């Protein structure tokens, strides 16, 4: 990701300037992978279009890489200079601290009703929506069609078939038969996909952490014994393999299978890799659910401006603008109107997203409404790789993570 425009020198409140003029400050994450497709270009064009229609309103946008954006917003809030809007990875801490407007104070009824319900529900803290979904994706199993054809394989539908396919790919000299990125960049995602395919997840139906459940221990024991222990996950230890490196290796034709999200379509396509996509296999059949991921828009109360913020957000979430952003970055629309338009489209890029679109309505998201999730996610990133390492104990690692989660939940409970 590319870090773009820095913060302006003046970070104070941006209310009235003596006339009807007002500046709304938005801090946003960069979804691009180069300066050429930085999100700054998207937001600058959107702001310019909005400003043309609304004299006296200026939209000031600062874009940061995903490595920096959450920290930048936290620093601004801690310093007493919250932006009006932030488009980042998590909202619950700010909602719990009473720093955000509820979505119902901002958005028109039409805009609010248009969000896909799993995403809107995931944006709730204590049964009130504060997190406004901005971008979404699900995960599917990508496989290299060329490597599969050479080994005379069909895509797996169960764990046993996945392991058998990986063994056959290894025999053909494939570098990463199944790429298992449990490195610190995004291990919480690969972990959740496997937990779901094993029939459980991070939490139960009422939101209590169940990281060390017997089903989850069985899942990681299987991974350790049947994939990692049989040298079917490649030359880099899973705990050191990051998602970006796994995607790059897939785009270079070195990976037989891996869990991927929509951006991998473009990345692999640019390199000419022929690939297929199927639902993630489960223990004995299709996984219970796919993992969904959403990023969030939120509005801070510090500077007031609820009406102006809401009007701008209604513009941001128009069908046209949601589709434009989704298509530009290979992500899924968060609204029903844009999802329906994409599903009905015959455009090749839209058709390529169909496997992901189909899974979104029934996908499961991280427990982002829990203020403890940030600490739990960080612990998973740092430690889950040990569960599949030689001599590692899946039960012991998951038990330690459960203790961390329980403690984090207690300390953040309100």
Short mmCIF file of C-alpha atoms in Angstrom, two decimals:
data_model
loop_
_atom_site.label_atom_id
_atom_site.label_comp_id
_atom_site.label_asym_id
_atom_site.label_seq_id
_atom_site.Cartn_x
_atom_site.Cartn_y
_atom_site.Cartn_z
CA UNK A 1 0.00 0.00 0.00
CA UNK A 2 1.14 3.54 -0.66
CA UNK A 3 0.98 6.21 1.99
CA UNK A 4 -0.41 9.32 0.38
CA UNK A 5 -1.27 12.84 1.47
CA UNK A 6 -0.06 13.87 4.92
CA UNK A 7 -2.15 15.67 7.51
CA UNK A 8 -2.71 19.36 7.07
CA UNK A 9 -0.94 21.64 9.48
CA UNK A 10 -4.13 22.83 11.18
CA UNK A 11 -5.93 20.04 12.98
CA UNK A 12 -8.41 22.07 15.00
CA UNK A 13 -12.17 22.10 14.64
CA UNK A 14 -13.43 22.95 11.19
CA UNK A 15 -16.74 24.59 11.88
CA UNK A 16 -17.94 27.94 10.64
CA UNK A 17 -15.37 30.30 9.15
CA UNK A 18 -17.47 33.39 9.53
CA UNK A 19 -19.79 32.58 6.64
CA UNK A 20 -21.70 29.48 5.59
CA UNK A 21 -18.41 27.85 4.53
CA UNK A 22 -17.55 24.59 6.27
CA UNK A 23 -14.76 22.05 5.85
CA UNK A 24 -15.36 18.37 6.54
CA UNK A 25 -12.20 16.40 7.16
CA UNK A 26 -12.06 12.76 6.10
CA UNK A 27 -9.21 10.37 6.87
CA UNK A 28 -9.32 7.29 4.65
CA UNK A 29 -7.41 4.08 4.03
CA UNK A 30 -5.55 3.45 0.79
CA UNK A 31 -6.82 0.45 -1.18
CA UNK A 32 -4.42 0.98 -4.06
CA UNK A 33 -1.13 -0.83 -4.50
CA UNK A 34 0.68 2.00 -6.27
CA UNK A 35 0.56 5.77 -6.61
CA UNK A 36 -1.30 5.29 -9.88
CA UNK A 37 -4.36 3.74 -8.26
CA UNK A 38 -4.22 5.29 -4.80
CA UNK A 39 -7.57 5.83 -3.08
CA UNK A 40 -6.60 9.49 -2.94
CA UNK A 41 -7.57 9.75 -6.63
CA UNK A 42 -10.99 8.25 -5.92
CA UNK A 43 -11.69 10.54 -2.97
CA UNK A 44 -10.37 13.68 -4.66
CA UNK A 45 -12.68 13.12 -7.64
CA UNK A 46 -15.61 12.37 -5.34
CA UNK A 47 -14.94 15.45 -3.21
CA UNK A 48 -14.66 17.66 -6.29
CA UNK A 49 -17.99 16.40 -7.62
CA UNK A 50 -19.70 16.94 -4.27
CA UNK A 51 -18.24 20.42 -3.81
CA UNK A 52 -19.54 21.45 -7.24
CA UNK A 53 -23.03 20.58 -6.09
CA UNK A 54 -22.67 22.11 -2.61
CA UNK A 55 -21.14 25.57 -2.60
CA UNK A 56 -19.70 26.52 0.77
CA UNK A 57 -18.73 22.95 1.68
CA UNK A 58 -15.17 21.70 1.30
CA UNK A 59 -14.19 18.05 1.71
CA UNK A 60 -10.60 17.74 2.86
CA UNK A 61 -9.29 14.20 2.39
CA UNK A 62 -6.15 12.61 3.81
CA UNK A 63 -5.28 9.08 2.71
CA UNK A 64 -2.89 6.75 4.53
CA UNK A 65 -1.72 3.20 3.97
CA UNK A 66 -3.42 0.44 5.93
CA UNK A 67 -0.21 0.16 7.94
CA UNK A 68 -0.73 3.67 9.28
CA UNK A 69 -4.34 4.79 9.00
CA UNK A 70 -5.83 3.35 12.21
CA UNK A 71 -2.90 4.70 14.24
CA UNK A 72 -3.17 8.14 12.60
CA UNK A 73 -6.85 8.42 13.49
CA UNK A 74 -6.17 7.29 17.06
CA UNK A 75 -3.46 9.93 17.42
CA UNK A 76 -5.82 12.64 16.16
CA UNK A 77 -8.60 11.55 18.52
CA UNK A 78 -6.22 11.26 21.50
CA UNK A 79 -4.93 14.77 20.77
CA UNK A 80 -8.47 16.16 20.82
CA UNK A 81 -8.58 16.78 17.07
CA UNK A 82 -10.86 14.04 15.74
CA UNK A 83 -11.61 14.16 12.03
CA UNK A 84 -15.23 14.53 11.01
CA UNK A 85 -15.12 11.20 9.19
CA UNK A 86 -12.79 8.21 9.28
CA UNK A 87 -12.80 5.27 6.89
CA UNK A 88 -10.72 2.68 8.72
CA UNK A 89 -10.69 -0.89 10.03
CA UNK A 90 -12.54 -0.73 13.36
CA UNK A 91 -15.14 1.43 15.07
CA UNK A 92 -16.09 -0.25 18.38
CA UNK A 93 -13.53 1.48 20.63
CA UNK A 94 -14.74 4.89 19.49
CA UNK A 95 -18.39 3.90 19.86
CA UNK A 96 -17.74 2.64 23.40
CA UNK A 97 -16.04 5.94 24.24
CA UNK A 98 -19.16 7.84 23.04
CA UNK A 99 -17.22 9.62 20.31
CA UNK A 100 -19.34 8.63 17.30
CA UNK A 101 -22.70 9.60 15.88
CA UNK A 102 -25.17 6.72 15.50
CA UNK A 103 -25.78 6.02 11.83
CA UNK A 104 -29.45 6.95 12.30
CA UNK A 105 -28.41 10.52 13.24
CA UNK A 106 -26.63 10.90 9.91
CA UNK A 107 -28.07 8.90 7.06
CA UNK A 108 -31.33 9.18 5.19
CA UNK A 109 -33.74 6.30 5.72
CA UNK A 110 -33.18 5.22 2.12
CA UNK A 111 -29.40 5.03 2.56
CA UNK A 112 -29.65 3.21 5.88
CA UNK A 113 -32.11 0.65 4.52
CA UNK A 114 -29.86 -0.10 1.54
CA UNK A 115 -27.00 -1.69 3.50
CA UNK A 116 -26.74 -5.47 3.37
CA UNK A 117 -28.04 -6.72 6.70
CA UNK A 118 -25.04 -8.85 7.81
CA UNK A 119 -22.82 -5.81 7.34
CA UNK A 120 -25.20 -3.37 9.03
CA UNK A 121 -25.61 -5.80 11.94
CA UNK A 122 -21.84 -6.12 12.30
CA UNK A 123 -21.69 -2.32 12.59
CA UNK A 124 -23.68 -2.35 15.83
CA UNK A 125 -22.31 -1.71 19.30
CA UNK A 126 -24.82 -2.42 22.05
CA UNK A 127 -27.61 -2.76 19.48
CA UNK A 128 -27.00 0.66 17.90
CA UNK A 129 -25.26 1.04 14.56
CA UNK A 130 -22.18 3.25 14.70
CA UNK A 131 -20.02 1.47 12.13
CA UNK A 132 -21.17 2.19 8.58
CA UNK A 133 -19.89 -0.54 6.22
CA UNK A 134 -17.75 0.88 3.44
CA UNK A 135 -16.13 -2.02 1.60
CA UNK A 136 -16.59 -5.76 1.88
CA UNK A 137 -15.12 -9.00 0.68
CA UNK A 138 -15.49 -12.70 1.28
CA UNK A 139 -13.00 -15.51 0.86
CA UNK A 140 -13.02 -18.42 -1.54
CA UNK A 141 -10.49 -21.11 -2.35
CA UNK A 142 -8.39 -20.16 -5.38
CA UNK A 143 -6.64 -22.93 -7.29
CA UNK A 144 -4.15 -22.82 -10.15
CA UNK A 145 -5.89 -24.46 -13.11
CA UNK A 146 -2.64 -25.17 -14.96
CA UNK A 147 -1.06 -26.96 -11.99
CA UNK A 148 -4.28 -28.86 -11.30
CA UNK A 149 -4.51 -30.02 -14.94
CA UNK A 150 -0.90 -31.22 -14.89
CA UNK A 151 -1.61 -33.31 -11.81
CA UNK A 152 -5.02 -34.41 -13.18
CA UNK A 153 -6.86 -32.98 -10.17
CA UNK A 154 -10.32 -31.57 -9.47
CA UNK A 155 -10.98 -28.81 -6.91
CA UNK A 156 -11.46 -30.16 -3.36
CA UNK A 157 -14.79 -30.17 -1.54
CA UNK A 158 -13.56 -31.70 1.74
CA UNK A 159 -10.44 -31.46 3.88
CA UNK A 160 -9.39 -34.98 2.86
CA UNK A 161 -9.62 -34.03 -0.81
CA UNK A 162 -7.67 -30.82 -0.15
CA UNK A 163 -4.88 -32.78 1.54
CA UNK A 164 -4.84 -35.35 -1.28
CA UNK A 165 -4.68 -32.59 -3.90
CA UNK A 166 -1.84 -30.92 -2.00
CA UNK A 167 0.08 -34.20 -1.86
CA UNK A 168 -0.32 -34.66 -5.62
CA UNK A 169 0.78 -31.08 -6.28
CA UNK A 170 3.87 -31.58 -4.13
CA UNK A 171 4.73 -34.69 -6.15
CA UNK A 172 4.63 -32.47 -9.26
CA UNK A 173 7.19 -30.13 -7.67
CA UNK A 174 4.77 -27.30 -6.80
CA UNK A 175 6.50 -24.95 -4.36
CA UNK A 176 3.43 -24.18 -2.21
CA UNK A 177 0.84 -26.98 -2.65
CA UNK A 178 -1.42 -25.14 -0.16
CA UNK A 179 -0.24 -21.72 0.99
CA UNK A 180 -1.12 -21.23 4.67
CA UNK A 181 -0.38 -17.58 5.61
CA UNK A 182 -0.42 -17.47 9.40
CA UNK A 183 2.18 -14.70 9.56
CA UNK A 184 1.51 -11.51 11.52
CA UNK A 185 0.14 -9.47 8.60
CA UNK A 186 -3.31 -11.08 8.45
CA UNK A 187 -3.26 -14.38 10.31
CA UNK A 188 -6.60 -13.63 11.92
CA UNK A 189 -8.26 -14.00 8.49
CA UNK A 190 -6.76 -17.37 7.50
CA UNK A 191 -7.45 -18.59 11.04
CA UNK A 192 -11.11 -17.61 10.92
CA UNK A 193 -11.65 -19.22 7.53
CA UNK A 194 -10.30 -22.50 8.87
CA UNK A 195 -12.28 -22.26 12.11
CA UNK A 196 -15.48 -21.73 10.11
CA UNK A 197 -14.67 -24.65 7.81
CA UNK A 198 -14.19 -26.78 10.93
CA UNK A 199 -17.68 -25.89 12.13
CA UNK A 200 -16.92 -23.24 14.75
CA UNK A 201 -15.39 -19.74 14.83
CA UNK A 202 -14.00 -17.13 17.22
CA UNK A 203 -17.31 -16.75 19.09
CA UNK A 204 -20.57 -18.57 19.66
CA UNK A 205 -24.03 -17.38 18.66
CA UNK A 206 -24.28 -14.98 21.62
CA UNK A 207 -20.83 -13.46 21.08
CA UNK A 208 -18.82 -15.33 23.74
CA UNK A 209 -15.28 -16.22 22.67
CA UNK A 210 -14.87 -19.96 21.95
CA UNK A 211 -11.33 -19.95 20.57
CA UNK A 212 -10.28 -23.11 22.44
CA UNK A 213 -13.42 -25.13 21.63
CA UNK A 214 -12.89 -28.80 20.87
CA UNK A 215 -13.87 -28.18 17.22
CA UNK A 216 -11.24 -25.44 16.87
CA UNK A 217 -8.55 -27.58 18.51
CA UNK A 218 -9.40 -30.40 16.11
CA UNK A 219 -9.16 -27.98 13.18
CA UNK A 220 -5.66 -26.80 14.04
CA UNK A 221 -4.54 -30.31 14.97
CA UNK A 222 -5.60 -31.42 11.48
CA UNK A 223 -3.74 -28.51 9.88
CA UNK A 224 -0.60 -29.28 11.86
CA UNK A 225 -0.66 -33.03 11.21
CA UNK A 226 -2.11 -33.32 7.71
CA UNK A 227 -0.80 -30.23 5.90
CA UNK A 228 2.12 -28.60 7.72
CA UNK A 229 3.53 -31.82 9.19
CA UNK A 230 3.47 -33.49 5.77
CA UNK A 231 5.35 -30.58 4.18
CA UNK A 232 2.40 -29.54 1.99
CA UNK A 233 2.46 -25.81 2.85
CA UNK A 234 5.69 -24.73 1.18
CA UNK A 235 9.21 -23.68 2.18
CA UNK A 236 8.21 -20.77 4.44
CA UNK A 237 6.86 -21.69 7.89
CA UNK A 238 3.15 -20.70 8.05
CA UNK A 239 3.85 -18.48 11.06
CA UNK A 240 6.28 -16.47 8.93
CA UNK A 241 4.26 -16.45 5.69
CA UNK A 242 2.27 -13.24 5.24
CA UNK A 243 -0.87 -12.99 3.12
CA UNK A 244 0.68 -10.48 0.68
CA UNK A 245 3.62 -12.82 0.04
CA UNK A 246 1.28 -15.78 -0.45
CA UNK A 247 -0.79 -13.79 -2.97
CA UNK A 248 2.38 -12.74 -4.81
CA UNK A 249 3.54 -16.36 -4.96
CA UNK A 250 0.13 -17.40 -6.35
CA UNK A 251 0.39 -14.68 -9.01
CA UNK A 252 3.84 -16.07 -9.89
CA UNK A 253 2.37 -19.54 -10.46
CA UNK A 254 4.07 -21.09 -7.41
CA UNK A 255 0.94 -21.90 -5.36
CA UNK A 256 -1.53 -24.71 -5.97
CA UNK A 257 -4.28 -23.51 -3.60
CA UNK A 258 -4.94 -20.74 -1.10
CA UNK A 259 -7.75 -18.75 0.44
CA UNK A 260 -8.12 -15.47 -1.41
CA UNK A 261 -10.27 -12.38 -1.59
CA UNK A 262 -11.36 -10.46 -4.72
CA UNK A 263 -8.19 -8.41 -5.17
CA UNK A 264 -6.32 -11.62 -6.03
CA UNK A 265 -8.38 -11.85 -9.24
CA UNK A 266 -6.67 -8.76 -10.64
CA UNK A 267 -3.26 -9.61 -9.20
CA UNK A 268 -3.18 -13.11 -10.67
CA UNK A 269 -4.84 -12.01 -13.91
CA UNK A 270 -2.14 -9.42 -14.57
CA UNK A 271 0.48 -12.20 -14.45
CA UNK A 272 -1.52 -14.48 -16.73
CA UNK A 273 -2.23 -17.16 -14.12
CA UNK A 274 -5.21 -19.33 -15.02
CA UNK A 275 -7.19 -19.94 -11.84
CA UNK A 276 -10.51 -21.21 -10.61
CA UNK A 277 -12.49 -20.36 -7.48
CA UNK A 278 -14.62 -22.67 -5.32
CA UNK A 279 -16.13 -22.40 -1.83
CA UNK A 280 -13.75 -23.26 0.99
CA UNK A 281 -13.99 -27.00 1.74
CA UNK A 282 -15.27 -28.07 5.13
CA UNK A 283 -14.33 -31.03 7.27
CA UNK A 284 -16.71 -33.35 5.40
CA UNK A 285 -18.31 -31.00 2.86
CA UNK A 286 -18.83 -27.33 2.15
CA UNK A 287 -17.76 -25.02 4.99
CA UNK A 288 -20.47 -23.80 7.38
CA UNK A 289 -19.95 -20.23 6.21
CA UNK A 290 -17.49 -18.10 4.34
CA UNK A 291 -15.57 -15.41 6.15
CA UNK A 292 -16.77 -11.91 5.40
CA UNK A 293 -14.67 -8.81 5.98
CA UNK A 294 -15.88 -5.24 6.12
CA UNK A 295 -14.10 -1.93 6.54
CA UNK A 296 -15.89 0.93 8.21
CA UNK A 297 -16.89 4.53 7.86
CA UNK A 298 -17.60 6.45 11.07
CA UNK A 299 -18.45 10.02 11.99
CA UNK A 300 -17.03 11.74 15.06
CA UNK A 301 -19.21 14.01 17.17
CA UNK A 302 -16.44 16.37 18.26
CA UNK A 303 -16.94 19.06 15.62
CA UNK A 304 -20.71 18.80 15.26
CA UNK A 305 -21.82 18.98 11.61
CA UNK A 306 -24.14 15.94 11.73
CA UNK A 307 -26.39 17.31 8.99
CA UNK A 308 -23.52 18.12 6.62
CA UNK A 309 -21.77 14.83 7.35
CA UNK A 310 -24.99 12.94 6.69
CA UNK A 311 -25.62 14.73 3.41
CA UNK A 312 -22.10 13.91 2.22
CA UNK A 313 -22.48 10.26 3.26
CA UNK A 314 -25.76 9.95 1.38
CA UNK A 315 -23.76 11.06 -1.68
CA UNK A 316 -20.88 8.66 -0.94
CA UNK A 317 -23.30 5.74 -0.69
CA UNK A 318 -25.22 6.41 -3.89
CA UNK A 319 -25.39 3.35 -6.14
CA UNK A 320 -23.09 4.96 -8.71
CA UNK A 321 -20.35 5.82 -6.23
CA UNK A 322 -20.49 2.49 -4.39
CA UNK A 323 -20.19 0.64 -7.70
CA UNK A 324 -17.34 2.88 -8.85
CA UNK A 325 -15.29 2.20 -5.72
CA UNK A 326 -16.06 -1.53 -5.70
CA UNK A 327 -15.09 -1.98 -9.34
CA UNK A 328 -11.96 0.12 -9.02
CA UNK A 329 -10.54 -2.04 -6.23
CA UNK A 330 -12.17 -5.42 -6.89
CA UNK A 331 -14.26 -5.31 -3.72
CA UNK A 332 -17.88 -6.14 -3.00
CA UNK A 333 -20.57 -3.46 -2.73
CA UNK A 334 -21.97 -2.94 0.76
CA UNK A 335 -25.44 -1.86 -0.43
CA UNK A 336 -28.27 -3.90 -1.88
CA UNK A 337 -28.79 -1.59 -4.84
CA UNK A 338 -25.14 -1.75 -5.93
CA UNK A 339 -24.93 -5.52 -5.26
CA UNK A 340 -27.99 -6.14 -7.43
CA UNK A 341 -26.54 -3.99 -10.19
CA UNK A 342 -23.25 -5.88 -10.07
CA UNK A 343 -25.01 -9.26 -10.00
CA UNK A 344 -27.04 -8.32 -13.08
CA UNK A 345 -24.04 -7.00 -14.98
CA UNK A 346 -22.51 -8.91 -17.88
CA UNK A 347 -19.18 -7.09 -17.58
CA UNK A 348 -16.29 -9.59 -17.18
CA UNK A 349 -14.94 -7.85 -14.08
CA UNK A 350 -18.36 -7.97 -12.41
CA UNK A 351 -18.93 -11.60 -13.42
CA UNK A 352 -15.57 -12.51 -11.87
CA UNK A 353 -16.87 -11.33 -8.49
CA UNK A 354 -19.96 -13.56 -8.59
CA UNK A 355 -18.49 -16.33 -6.37
CA UNK A 356 -17.81 -13.73 -3.69
CA UNK A 357 -21.12 -11.91 -4.10
CA UNK A 358 -23.01 -15.18 -3.67
CA UNK A 359 -21.39 -15.82 -0.30
CA UNK A 360 -21.71 -12.33 1.17
CA UNK A 361 -25.35 -12.51 2.41
CA UNK A 362 -24.58 -15.58 4.56
CA UNK A 363 -20.97 -14.79 5.46
CA UNK A 364 -19.72 -14.37 9.02
CA UNK A 365 -17.63 -11.36 9.99
CA UNK A 366 -15.03 -10.89 12.67
CA UNK A 367 -16.60 -9.98 16.04
CA UNK A 368 -15.90 -6.31 15.29
CA UNK A 369 -18.67 -5.08 17.59
CA UNK A 370 -16.62 -6.26 20.59
CA UNK A 371 -14.20 -3.64 21.88
CA UNK A 372 -11.89 -6.52 22.85
CA UNK A 373 -11.54 -7.71 19.24
CA UNK A 374 -8.56 -5.48 18.41
CA UNK A 375 -6.51 -7.01 21.23
CA UNK A 376 -7.66 -10.54 20.39
CA UNK A 377 -6.88 -10.07 16.70
CA UNK A 378 -3.39 -8.80 17.56
CA UNK A 379 -2.78 -11.83 19.78
CA UNK A 380 -3.91 -14.21 17.04
CA UNK A 381 -1.60 -12.53 14.52
CA UNK A 382 1.39 -12.91 16.81
CA UNK A 383 0.78 -16.42 18.15
CA UNK A 384 -1.36 -18.65 15.93
CA UNK A 385 1.58 -19.73 13.78
CA UNK A 386 3.01 -21.55 16.82
CA UNK A 387 -0.03 -23.87 16.82
CA UNK A 388 1.15 -25.58 13.62
CA UNK A 389 4.91 -25.29 14.18
CA UNK A 390 7.01 -28.42 14.77
CA UNK A 391 6.62 -29.35 18.43
CA UNK A 392 3.80 -26.85 18.82
CA UNK A 393 0.57 -27.68 20.62
CA UNK A 394 -2.64 -26.47 18.97
CA UNK A 395 -4.57 -26.98 22.23
CA UNK A 396 -2.04 -25.00 24.29
CA UNK A 397 -1.88 -22.09 21.83
CA UNK A 398 -5.66 -21.87 21.49
CA UNK A 399 -6.07 -22.06 25.28
CA UNK A 400 -3.64 -19.15 25.72
CA UNK A 401 -5.52 -17.15 23.08
CA UNK A 402 -8.82 -17.93 24.83
CA UNK A 403 -7.35 -16.62 28.11
CA UNK A 404 -6.22 -13.45 26.33
CA UNK A 405 -9.69 -13.03 24.81
CA UNK A 406 -11.48 -13.59 28.12
CA UNK A 407 -9.24 -11.07 29.87
CA UNK A 408 -9.63 -8.53 27.07
CA UNK A 409 -13.39 -8.98 27.16
CA UNK A 410 -13.47 -8.37 30.92
CA UNK A 411 -11.28 -5.28 30.77
CA UNK A 412 -13.29 -3.69 27.96
CA UNK A 413 -16.77 -4.58 29.24
CA UNK A 414 -19.01 -1.61 29.89
#
